[in-house]
Amino acid sequence: MREYSVNVNEVNPSSASYFELLAYNLHNDKIGKTSSALRDFLSALTGVRNDNFYTFNDIERKIDLKSMLKEFINLQKDLNPSVYSHS
């Protein structure tokens, strides 16, 4: 078993591993900076692209959370346009 240590203040959401992003989002929810960052991250991770699925072989691969969340939001807007319309 491998142990990971993450300093959430040094995580770059544009280039972070799965564990770094889990810690980063959980920390932001815990301190009240966000209310659902962890849930949104996990939803985006599974809902945007199949290539974002992690196995033990690539758990340290860096991904761009900001781009992934933007893509997830756009996908949600396409699927539910009435929810996101401001007219």
PDB file of C-alpha atoms in Angstrom:
ATOM      1  CA  MET A   1       0.000   0.000   0.000  1.00  0.00           C
ATOM      2  CA  ARG A   2       1.273   3.460  -0.905  1.00  0.00           C
ATOM      3  CA  GLU A   3       0.674   6.530   1.228  1.00  0.00           C
ATOM      4  CA  TYR A   4       0.046   9.973  -0.291  1.00  0.00           C
ATOM      5  CA  SER A   5       0.548  13.342   1.348  1.00  0.00           C
ATOM      6  CA  VAL A   6      -1.031  16.416  -0.219  1.00  0.00           C
ATOM      7  CA  ASN A   7      -0.555  20.065   0.705  1.00  0.00           C
ATOM      8  CA  VAL A   8      -3.859  21.493  -0.522  1.00  0.00           C
ATOM      9  CA  ASN A   9      -2.409  25.012  -0.608  1.00  0.00           C
ATOM     10  CA  GLU A  10       0.021  23.912  -3.315  1.00  0.00           C
ATOM     11  CA  VAL A  11      -2.448  22.069  -5.556  1.00  0.00           C
ATOM     12  CA  ASN A  12      -2.784  23.560  -9.034  1.00  0.00           C
ATOM     13  CA  PRO A  13      -6.303  22.652 -10.266  1.00  0.00           C
ATOM     14  CA  SER A  14      -5.088  23.025 -13.851  1.00  0.00           C
ATOM     15  CA  SER A  15      -2.541  20.244 -13.403  1.00  0.00           C
ATOM     16  CA  ALA A  16      -3.170  17.874 -10.523  1.00  0.00           C
ATOM     17  CA  SER A  17      -3.428  14.159  -9.866  1.00  0.00           C
ATOM     18  CA  TYR A  18      -6.590  12.373  -8.801  1.00  0.00           C
ATOM     19  CA  PHE A  19      -5.500  12.310  -5.136  1.00  0.00           C
ATOM     20  CA  GLU A  20      -4.460  15.960  -5.207  1.00  0.00           C
ATOM     21  CA  LEU A  21      -7.854  16.930  -6.621  1.00  0.00           C
ATOM     22  CA  LEU A  22      -9.735  14.792  -4.114  1.00  0.00           C
ATOM     23  CA  ALA A  23      -7.867  16.472  -1.252  1.00  0.00           C
ATOM     24  CA  TYR A  24      -8.221  19.947  -2.779  1.00  0.00           C
ATOM     25  CA  ASN A  25     -11.975  19.656  -3.309  1.00  0.00           C
ATOM     26  CA  LEU A  26     -12.651  17.989   0.030  1.00  0.00           C
ATOM     27  CA  HIS A  27     -10.653  20.699   1.812  1.00  0.00           C
ATOM     28  CA  ASN A  28     -12.535  23.515   0.035  1.00  0.00           C
ATOM     29  CA  ASP A  29     -15.862  21.942   0.998  1.00  0.00           C
ATOM     30  CA  LYS A  30     -14.714  21.438   4.587  1.00  0.00           C
ATOM     31  CA  ILE A  31     -13.617  25.070   5.079  1.00  0.00           C
ATOM     32  CA  GLY A  32     -16.814  26.373   3.446  1.00  0.00           C
ATOM     33  CA  LYS A  33     -15.123  27.847   0.378  1.00  0.00           C
ATOM     34  CA  THR A  34     -17.349  25.560  -1.693  1.00  0.00           C
ATOM     35  CA  SER A  35     -20.359  23.424  -0.867  1.00  0.00           C
ATOM     36  CA  SER A  36     -20.234  20.667  -3.434  1.00  0.00           C
ATOM     37  CA  ALA A  37     -16.774  20.751  -5.037  1.00  0.00           C
ATOM     38  CA  LEU A  38     -16.019  17.130  -4.211  1.00  0.00           C
ATOM     39  CA  ARG A  39     -19.336  15.901  -5.630  1.00  0.00           C
ATOM     40  CA  ASP A  40     -18.936  18.099  -8.721  1.00  0.00           C
ATOM     41  CA  PHE A  41     -15.391  16.832  -9.280  1.00  0.00           C
ATOM     42  CA  LEU A  42     -16.482  13.205  -9.049  1.00  0.00           C
ATOM     43  CA  SER A  43     -19.463  13.862 -11.351  1.00  0.00           C
ATOM     44  CA  ALA A  44     -17.300  15.638 -13.899  1.00  0.00           C
ATOM     45  CA  LEU A  45     -14.679  12.934 -13.690  1.00  0.00           C
ATOM     46  CA  THR A  46     -17.147  10.238 -14.662  1.00  0.00           C
ATOM     47  CA  GLY A  47     -19.440  12.295 -16.865  1.00  0.00           C
ATOM     48  CA  VAL A  48     -17.198  14.129 -19.287  1.00  0.00           C
ATOM     49  CA  ARG A  49     -14.810  11.716 -20.932  1.00  0.00           C
ATOM     50  CA  ASN A  50     -14.058   8.063 -20.546  1.00  0.00           C
ATOM     51  CA  ASP A  51     -10.335   8.829 -20.607  1.00  0.00           C
ATOM     52  CA  ASN A  52     -10.638  10.454 -17.178  1.00  0.00           C
ATOM     53  CA  PHE A  53     -11.342   7.105 -15.565  1.00  0.00           C
ATOM     54  CA  TYR A  54      -8.510   6.225 -13.228  1.00  0.00           C
ATOM     55  CA  THR A  55      -6.883   2.911 -12.541  1.00  0.00           C
ATOM     56  CA  PHE A  56      -4.040   2.186 -10.152  1.00  0.00           C
ATOM     57  CA  ASN A  57      -1.664   2.377 -13.107  1.00  0.00           C
ATOM     58  CA  ASP A  58      -2.380   6.048 -13.839  1.00  0.00           C
ATOM     59  CA  ILE A  59      -3.636   7.436 -10.526  1.00  0.00           C
ATOM     60  CA  GLU A  60      -0.824  10.001 -10.511  1.00  0.00           C
ATOM     61  CA  ARG A  61      -1.562  11.282 -14.032  1.00  0.00           C
ATOM     62  CA  LYS A  62      -2.132  15.052 -14.013  1.00  0.00           C
ATOM     63  CA  ILE A  63      -5.425  16.415 -15.338  1.00  0.00           C
ATOM     64  CA  ASP A  64      -6.858  19.895 -15.829  1.00  0.00           C
ATOM     65  CA  LEU A  65      -9.809  20.197 -13.432  1.00  0.00           C
ATOM     66  CA  LYS A  66     -10.787  23.669 -14.639  1.00  0.00           C
ATOM     67  CA  SER A  67     -11.151  22.542 -18.254  1.00  0.00           C
ATOM     68  CA  MET A  68     -12.887  19.357 -17.206  1.00  0.00           C
ATOM     69  CA  LEU A  69     -15.471  21.265 -15.111  1.00  0.00           C
ATOM     70  CA  LYS A  70     -16.095  23.756 -17.943  1.00  0.00           C
ATOM     71  CA  GLU A  71     -16.698  20.849 -20.301  1.00  0.00           C
ATOM     72  CA  PHE A  72     -19.006  19.201 -17.732  1.00  0.00           C
ATOM     73  CA  ILE A  73     -21.032  22.418 -17.315  1.00  0.00           C
ATOM     74  CA  ASN A  74     -21.366  22.809 -21.081  1.00  0.00           C
ATOM     75  CA  LEU A  75     -22.524  19.205 -21.345  1.00  0.00           C
ATOM     76  CA  GLN A  76     -25.129  19.855 -18.631  1.00  0.00           C
ATOM     77  CA  LYS A  77     -26.290  22.996 -20.450  1.00  0.00           C
ATOM     78  CA  ASP A  78     -26.703  21.012 -23.680  1.00  0.00           C
ATOM     79  CA  LEU A  79     -28.681  18.297 -21.901  1.00  0.00           C
ATOM     80  CA  ASN A  80     -30.854  20.691 -19.843  1.00  0.00           C
ATOM     81  CA  PRO A  81     -31.138  23.987 -21.740  1.00  0.00           C
ATOM     82  CA  SER A  82     -34.276  25.120 -19.874  1.00  0.00           C
ATOM     83  CA  VAL A  83     -32.454  24.911 -16.532  1.00  0.00           C
ATOM     84  CA  TYR A  84     -29.642  27.140 -17.765  1.00  0.00           C
ATOM     85  CA  SER A  85     -31.588  29.669 -19.831  1.00  0.00           C
ATOM     86  CA  HIS A  86     -31.819  33.154 -18.361  1.00  0.00           C
ATOM     87  CA  SER A  87     -34.680  34.463 -20.475  1.00  0.00           C
TER      88      SER A  87
END
